[in-house]
């Protein structure tokens, strides 16, 4: 149907499928959904308006929609042992915005991790709503260890007395001590909002301590390690349920995307299986192995290694910037993203670092042997970066290699 009606878009989707199939995806925030999740995402549920919540809608005809949303809510609550869940946020940023607006006013102080140290845009960056609406202050990492410095955060929190403390990161390869954050928040009478977007799959599989018991609010996306459709959700204590729900709708969103809510429900069901736990275990094993082998080739890793699904490579000793590295690797069908490293001398556009994640390659069934191969490709491409013919040969090698691991069979 699409092919006949809109060949232009159809062909571009086909091209994107080929691109995804022929490239090694090392972007730490991406993954491939299952066919079941895809089917729900592409379903007729996109037709339905359902402003409101189950049994409290502003439209008729919500009988089945109500059941779908209720199932999604009860599954995610069970996985994370949460008191209350809202599965309507369109994204992680929307989830964060709804939480902040549910418990703080414009101009209030919020404290989050500096984006330059690994935090997320929506944790208080000046150019995002979080830095525009709120008085955002930030914490970084220790310059020597590159680890979150909890004593320093305690001092900053005491000084600024924020209304909300936000923890969680986009580029931090180590365990986050949510308990410690909860203690700091309690001491200054702040709400704690833990953004577990990157590590949600690991938390679901008990491979990372859960922020849920100790946080007032937990936000997440559904599409990273959790391997669901693109979207977000919020977990919170029962006492905040009403204000969080009001903050999402009618606060900052209108109708929920019910095809996505259904796809979230399917992904949550997948997350309850034994296979999902095995998958998450392999993601972490793969990341550790990746780190170990890169170190053997004299790549410096921020913090020295990883505890989760990602690594941050400091490229300075390799005399190449993050942006150059990203571009060279793209020429050989390896997709990564440049990333600032803590105290990056090259700024956020050029960067000195590369963020590597193992969630997507693990979905394709890749393990230690394949990682050795990928590292070989990376190292060779960087070595021959000024030799287009060599790079073209490497690209062919990468393509032949990766096509042995189909995304959709
Ligand atoms: N943009 C995502 C990431 O890559 O970490 C976070 O939203």
GROMACS .gro file of C-alpha atoms in nm, residues 27-30 118 120 168-172 195-203 219-221 223-226 280 283 308-310 337 355 357 359:
model
   36
   27UNK     CA    1   2.501   0.411   1.973
   28UNK     CA    2   2.443   0.356   2.345
   29UNK     CA    3   2.087   0.488   2.339
   30UNK     CA    4   1.957   0.285   2.044
  118UNK     CA    5   2.758   1.303   3.120
  120UNK     CA    6   2.118   1.491   2.990
  168UNK     CA    7   2.092   0.959   3.614
  169UNK     CA    8   2.305   1.018   3.306
  170UNK     CA    9   2.346   0.984   2.932
  171UNK     CA   10   2.718   0.921   2.932
  172UNK     CA   11   2.829   0.774   3.263
  195UNK     CA   12   1.632   0.929   3.538
  196UNK     CA   13   1.714   0.566   3.459
  197UNK     CA   14   1.657   0.594   3.081
  198UNK     CA   15   1.989   0.441   2.981
  199UNK     CA   16   1.997   0.163   3.236
  200UNK     CA   17   1.626   0.071   3.259
  201UNK     CA   18   1.684  -0.273   3.105
  202UNK     CA   19   1.968  -0.343   3.346
  203UNK     CA   20   1.754  -0.231   3.640
  219UNK     CA   21   1.172   0.866   3.484
  220UNK     CA   22   1.279   0.661   3.187
  221UNK     CA   23   1.264   0.610   2.817
  223UNK     CA   24   1.374   0.239   2.378
  224UNK     CA   25   1.729   0.208   2.507
  225UNK     CA   26   1.841  -0.101   2.700
  226UNK     CA   27   1.474  -0.170   2.776
  280UNK     CA   28   2.080  -0.786   2.969
  283UNK     CA   29   2.494  -0.656   2.723
  308UNK     CA   30   2.689  -0.092   3.256
  309UNK     CA   31   2.613  -0.102   2.882
  310UNK     CA   32   2.838   0.181   2.772
  337UNK     CA   33   2.845   0.914   1.848
  355UNK     CA   34   3.045   0.689   2.342
  357UNK     CA   35   2.710   0.105   2.375
  359UNK     CA   36   2.267  -0.293   2.365
   0.00000   0.00000   0.00000
